[in-house]
Coordinates of C-alpha atoms and ligand atoms in Angstrom, one line a residue:
M116 CA 24.3 24.0 -0.2
N117 CA 24.7 20.6 1.5
N118 CA 22.4 19.4 4.3
N119 CA 21.6 16.0 5.6
A120 CA 18.0 15.1 5.2
K121 CA 16.0 13.7 8.1
I122 CA 15.6 9.9 7.5
I123 CA 12.0 9.0 8.0
D124 CA 11.7 5.8 10.1
G125 CA 8.8 3.8 8.6
H126 CA 9.1 1.2 11.4
A127 CA 8.5 4.0 14.0
V128 CA 5.4 5.3 12.2
S129 CA 4.1 1.7 11.7
K130 CA 4.3 1.2 15.5
L131 CA 1.8 4.0 16.0
I132 CA -0.5 2.3 13.6
Y133 CA -0.1 -1.0 15.4
N134 CA -0.9 0.7 18.8
D135 CA -4.2 1.9 17.2
I136 CA -4.8 -1.7 15.8
D137 CA -4.2 -3.2 19.3
I138 CA -6.9 -1.0 20.8
K139 CA -9.3 -1.9 18.1
I140 CA -8.6 -5.6 18.4
K141 CA -9.3 -5.5 22.1
M142 CA -12.6 -3.7 21.6
L143 CA -13.6 -6.3 19.0
A144 CA -12.5 -9.1 21.3
K145 CA -15.0 -7.9 23.9
K146 CA -17.7 -8.7 21.3
N147 CA -16.1 -12.0 20.5
I148 CA -15.0 -10.8 17.1
I149 CA -11.6 -11.8 15.7
P150 CA -10.7 -10.0 12.5
G151 CA -9.9 -12.5 9.7
L152 CA -7.9 -12.1 6.5
A153 CA -7.7 -14.6 3.6
V154 CA -4.6 -14.3 1.4
I155 CA -4.5 -16.0 -2.0
V156 CA -1.3 -16.5 -4.0
V157 CA -1.2 -18.2 -7.4
G158 CA 2.0 -19.7 -8.9
N159 CA 5.6 -19.6 -7.8
D160 CA 6.7 -15.9 -8.1
P161 CA 9.4 -15.7 -5.3
A162 CA 8.7 -12.0 -4.5
S163 CA 4.9 -12.7 -4.1
K164 CA 5.6 -15.7 -1.9
I165 CA 7.8 -13.5 0.4
Y166 CA 5.2 -10.7 0.5
V167 CA 2.4 -13.1 1.4
K168 CA 4.5 -14.8 4.0
N169 CA 5.2 -11.5 5.7
K170 CA 1.5 -10.6 5.6
I171 CA 0.6 -13.9 7.4
I172 CA 3.4 -13.4 10.0
A173 CA 2.0 -9.9 10.7
C174 CA -1.5 -11.4 11.2
Q175 CA -0.2 -13.9 13.6
K176 CA 1.8 -11.3 15.5
Y177 CA -1.2 -9.0 16.0
G178 CA -3.9 -11.5 16.7
I179 CA -5.7 -11.6 13.3
F180 CA -7.1 -14.9 12.1
S181 CA -5.4 -15.7 8.8
M182 CA -6.0 -18.1 6.0
K183 CA -3.4 -18.6 3.3
Q184 CA -4.4 -20.4 0.1
E185 CA -1.7 -21.2 -2.4
F186 CA -2.8 -22.3 -5.9
S187 CA -0.6 -23.8 -8.6
E188 CA 0.1 -21.7 -11.8
D189 CA -2.5 -23.8 -13.8
I190 CA -5.6 -23.0 -11.7
T191 CA -8.4 -21.9 -14.0
E192 CA -10.1 -18.5 -13.7
N193 CA -13.4 -20.2 -12.8
E194 CA -11.8 -22.2 -9.9
L195 CA -10.3 -19.0 -8.5
L196 CA -13.7 -17.1 -8.9
N197 CA -15.5 -20.0 -7.1
F198 CA -13.0 -19.9 -4.2
I199 CA -13.4 -16.1 -3.8
E200 CA -17.2 -16.5 -3.8
K201 CA -16.9 -18.9 -0.8
L202 CA -14.7 -16.3 1.0
N203 CA -17.2 -13.6 0.3
I204 CA -19.8 -15.4 2.4
N205 CA -17.4 -16.8 5.0
L206 CA -18.3 -14.9 8.3
K207 CA -14.8 -15.5 9.8
I208 CA -13.2 -13.6 6.9
H209 CA -13.3 -9.8 6.9
G210 CA -10.6 -9.2 4.4
I211 CA -9.7 -10.9 1.1
L212 CA -6.4 -10.2 -0.7
V213 CA -5.3 -11.8 -4.0
Q214 CA -1.6 -11.2 -4.4
L215 CA -0.7 -9.7 -7.7
P216 CA 0.5 -10.3 -10.4
L217 CA -1.6 -13.2 -11.4
P218 CA -0.6 -15.6 -14.2
K219 CA -1.4 -14.3 -17.7
H220 CA -4.3 -16.7 -18.4
I221 CA -6.2 -15.2 -15.5
N222 CA -8.0 -11.9 -15.9
S223 CA -6.9 -9.9 -12.9
K224 CA -9.7 -7.3 -13.4
K225 CA -12.3 -10.0 -13.2
I226 CA -10.8 -11.5 -10.1
I227 CA -10.5 -8.2 -8.3
E228 CA -14.1 -7.3 -9.2
A229 CA -15.3 -10.7 -7.8
I230 CA -14.1 -9.7 -4.3
N231 CA -16.9 -8.3 -2.2
P232 CA -16.0 -4.5 -2.0
K233 CA -16.7 -4.7 1.8
K234 CA -13.9 -7.2 2.2
D235 CA -11.6 -5.7 -0.4
V236 CA -8.9 -4.6 2.1
D237 CA -6.5 -3.9 -0.8
G238 CA -8.9 -1.2 -2.0
F239 CA -8.4 -2.2 -5.6
S240 CA -12.0 -2.9 -6.7
P241 CA -13.6 -0.4 -9.0
S242 CA -16.0 0.5 -6.2
N243 CA -13.3 1.3 -3.7
I244 CA -11.2 3.2 -6.3
G245 CA -14.3 5.1 -7.2
R246 CA -15.0 6.0 -3.6
L247 CA -11.4 7.2 -3.3
V248 CA -11.8 9.4 -6.3
T249 CA -15.0 11.0 -4.9
N250 CA -13.3 11.5 -1.5
D251 CA -15.6 9.0 0.3
P252 CA -13.1 6.1 0.8
L253 CA -14.0 2.7 2.3
F254 CA -10.7 1.0 1.9
I255 CA -7.6 2.9 0.8
P256 CA -4.9 0.8 -1.0
C257 CA -2.3 -0.1 1.6
T258 CA 0.9 1.4 0.2
P259 CA -0.6 4.8 -0.7
Y260 CA -2.4 4.8 2.7
G261 CA 1.0 4.1 4.4
I262 CA 2.6 7.0 2.5
L263 CA -0.2 9.3 3.7
K264 CA 0.3 8.2 7.3
I265 CA 4.1 8.8 7.0
L266 CA 3.5 12.3 5.6
E267 CA 0.8 13.1 8.2
N268 CA 3.3 12.1 10.9
Q269 CA 5.6 14.8 9.6
N270 CA 2.8 17.3 10.4
I271 CA 2.5 18.3 6.7
D272 CA -0.3 20.6 5.7
F273 CA -0.9 19.4 2.1
K274 CA -2.9 22.5 1.1
S275 CA -1.2 24.4 -1.7
L276 CA 1.8 22.1 -1.8
E277 CA 3.2 21.0 -5.2
I278 CA 3.4 17.2 -5.2
V279 CA 4.9 15.2 -8.0
V280 CA 4.2 11.5 -8.3
I281 CA 6.4 9.4 -10.6
G282 CA 4.7 6.2 -11.7
T283 CA 1.1 5.7 -12.6
S284 CA 0.3 2.2 -11.4
N285 CA -3.2 1.3 -10.1
I286 CA -1.6 0.0 -6.9
V287 CA 0.5 3.1 -5.9
G288 CA 0.8 6.0 -8.4
K289 CA -2.9 6.7 -9.2
P290 CA -4.3 6.2 -5.7
I291 CA -1.6 8.3 -3.9
A292 CA -2.2 11.1 -6.4
M293 CA -5.9 11.0 -5.6
L294 CA -5.3 11.0 -1.9
M295 CA -3.0 14.0 -2.1
L296 CA -5.5 15.8 -4.4
N297 CA -8.2 15.2 -1.8
K298 CA -5.9 16.7 0.8
G299 CA -5.8 19.9 -1.2
A300 CA -2.4 19.5 -2.8
T301 CA -1.6 20.4 -6.4
V302 CA -0.6 17.1 -8.0
T303 CA 1.4 16.2 -11.1
L304 CA 1.5 12.6 -12.3
C305 CA 4.6 11.7 -14.4
N306 CA 5.2 8.5 -16.4
S307 CA 7.9 6.9 -18.4
K308 CA 7.0 9.1 -21.4
T309 CA 7.3 12.4 -19.5
K310 CA 9.6 14.6 -21.6
N311 CA 11.5 16.5 -19.0
L312 CA 11.1 14.9 -15.6
S313 CA 13.4 17.4 -13.8
L314 CA 11.2 20.3 -15.0
H315 CA 8.4 18.8 -12.8
T316 CA 10.5 17.3 -9.9
K317 CA 12.5 20.5 -9.4
N318 CA 9.3 22.4 -8.7
A319 CA 7.9 19.9 -6.2
D320 CA 7.6 20.2 -2.4
I321 CA 7.1 16.5 -2.2
V322 CA 8.3 13.9 -4.7
I323 CA 6.8 10.4 -4.5
V324 CA 8.7 7.9 -6.7
A325 CA 7.0 4.6 -7.6
T326 CA 8.5 3.4 -10.8
G327 CA 10.3 0.2 -9.8
K328 CA 13.4 1.5 -11.5
I329 CA 16.7 2.2 -9.8
N330 CA 18.0 5.9 -10.0
T331 CA 14.7 7.3 -11.3
I332 CA 15.7 10.5 -9.7
N333 CA 18.8 11.9 -7.9
G334 CA 19.7 15.0 -5.9
S335 CA 20.2 17.2 -9.0
M336 CA 16.5 16.7 -9.9
I337 CA 14.9 18.0 -6.7
K338 CA 14.3 21.3 -5.0
Q339 CA 16.3 22.2 -1.9
G340 CA 14.4 21.1 1.1
A341 CA 11.9 18.9 -0.7
I342 CA 10.5 15.7 0.9
V343 CA 11.3 12.5 -1.0
V344 CA 9.2 9.4 -0.7
D345 CA 10.8 6.3 -2.2
V346 CA 8.3 3.4 -2.9
G347 CA 10.7 1.2 -4.9
I348 CA 12.1 -2.1 -3.7
N349 CA 14.9 -3.2 -6.1
R350 CA 18.2 -5.0 -6.0
N351 CA 21.3 -3.2 -7.3
K352 CA 24.2 -4.9 -9.1
E353 CA 25.8 -5.9 -5.8
G354 CA 22.5 -7.6 -4.8
K355 CA 21.7 -5.0 -2.1
I356 CA 18.1 -3.8 -1.6
C357 CA 17.6 -0.3 -2.8
G358 CA 14.8 2.1 -3.9
D359 CA 14.0 4.1 -7.0
V360 CA 15.8 7.1 -5.7
E361 CA 19.6 7.7 -5.8
F362 CA 19.7 8.1 -2.0
T363 CA 23.2 9.6 -1.4
S364 CA 22.7 12.7 -3.6
A365 CA 19.0 13.1 -2.8
S366 CA 19.5 13.0 0.9
Q367 CA 22.0 16.0 0.5
I368 CA 19.3 18.2 -1.0
A369 CA 16.0 16.9 0.6
S370 CA 14.8 18.0 4.0
A371 CA 13.4 14.5 4.7
I372 CA 13.6 11.2 2.8
T373 CA 12.2 7.7 3.3
P374 CA 15.0 5.0 3.2
V375 CA 14.8 1.6 1.5
P376 CA 14.5 -0.6 3.3
G377 CA 12.8 0.7 6.4
G378 CA 10.7 3.5 4.9
V379 CA 7.4 2.9 3.1
G380 CA 7.8 -0.9 3.2
P381 CA 6.8 -1.5 6.9
M382 CA 3.8 0.8 6.4
T383 CA 2.2 -1.4 3.6
I384 CA 1.6 -4.4 5.9
A385 CA 0.6 -2.2 8.8
M386 CA -2.2 -0.6 6.7
L387 CA -3.3 -4.0 5.5
I388 CA -3.8 -5.1 9.1
Y389 CA -5.4 -1.8 9.8
N390 CA -7.9 -2.2 6.9
T391 CA -8.7 -5.7 8.0
V392 CA -9.5 -4.6 11.5
R393 CA -11.5 -1.7 10.2
S394 CA -13.4 -4.2 8.0
A395 CA -14.3 -6.3 11.0
E396 CA -15.5 -3.1 12.8
I397 CA -17.6 -2.0 9.8
Q398 CA -19.1 -5.4 9.4
Q399 CA -20.1 -5.4 13.0
N400 CA -21.3 -1.7 12.8
L401 CA -18.7 -0.6 15.3
N402 CA -17.1 2.8 15.0
N403 CA -18.3 3.7 11.5
Ligands
GUN1193 N1 1.5 -6.9 -5.4 C1 2.3 -5.9 -5.2 N2 1.8 -5.1 -4.2 C2 0.6 -5.6 -3.9 C3 -0.4 -5.2 -2.9 O1 -0.3 -4.2 -2.2 N3 -1.5 -6.0 -2.9 C4 -1.7 -7.1 -3.7 N4 -2.8 -7.9 -3.6 N5 -0.7 -7.5 -4.6 C5 0.4 -6.7 -4.7

């Protein structure tokens, strides 16, 4: 049976988040507090530079104080650690984000652990991941948080749903699986070694795909009426931006699907700004 899936508009959902952010920023302004975000980027990775630029633009647009620090590829681990230490005690800065990936000579784990967990608006530190696992989150990683907000906006009751997550990164796959588990869903995590991917995806009410690989799944691999969330941002042979899901066939079988671009992407930055504002609130003991 053919149907056409509802295309979930990530921009529309992000607007709802920005409305909430606006209210919070006005409340903070009454107390002379401007939320501040520091973004660090090391080296010349073109994708990282674009992501960081977009994060800074969003800060400017929504009235967040921002500080961008670019370091050359050859910065030492100690220099980076010293810089983070200064940001940890800078009262104007409520959120610290180190854009990943970092050059190979820098131990990313050590850098993430150096960020004060109360300013870790990426939610990547062991303490914040631990709090997510125990269902007591402080900061939820931005892309998984954005996916949760998109799904909640579809009025989904997660209890007893079968959810399959494809991709097990620390940034997306593992935290989104944990979030869904905490909402009462039955969650299956698949990776590149999974023997029969279809066996899992065909049984899922929601499929979340975060592999970074074009055509990871297509319409023949999902259940009629499933919801498909595509986290990938890739370029196809023609140079066009596309996700991890073969959209044309999947949208014939799914009941709803996030497009690329315009689905999960806009939510990641919205949740970063949201986390930064929340951090300012928490540091001022407002609304917590
Ligand atoms: N690299 C890719 N995604 C992210 C993200 O959400 N945060 C950081 N810091 N780096 C990334």
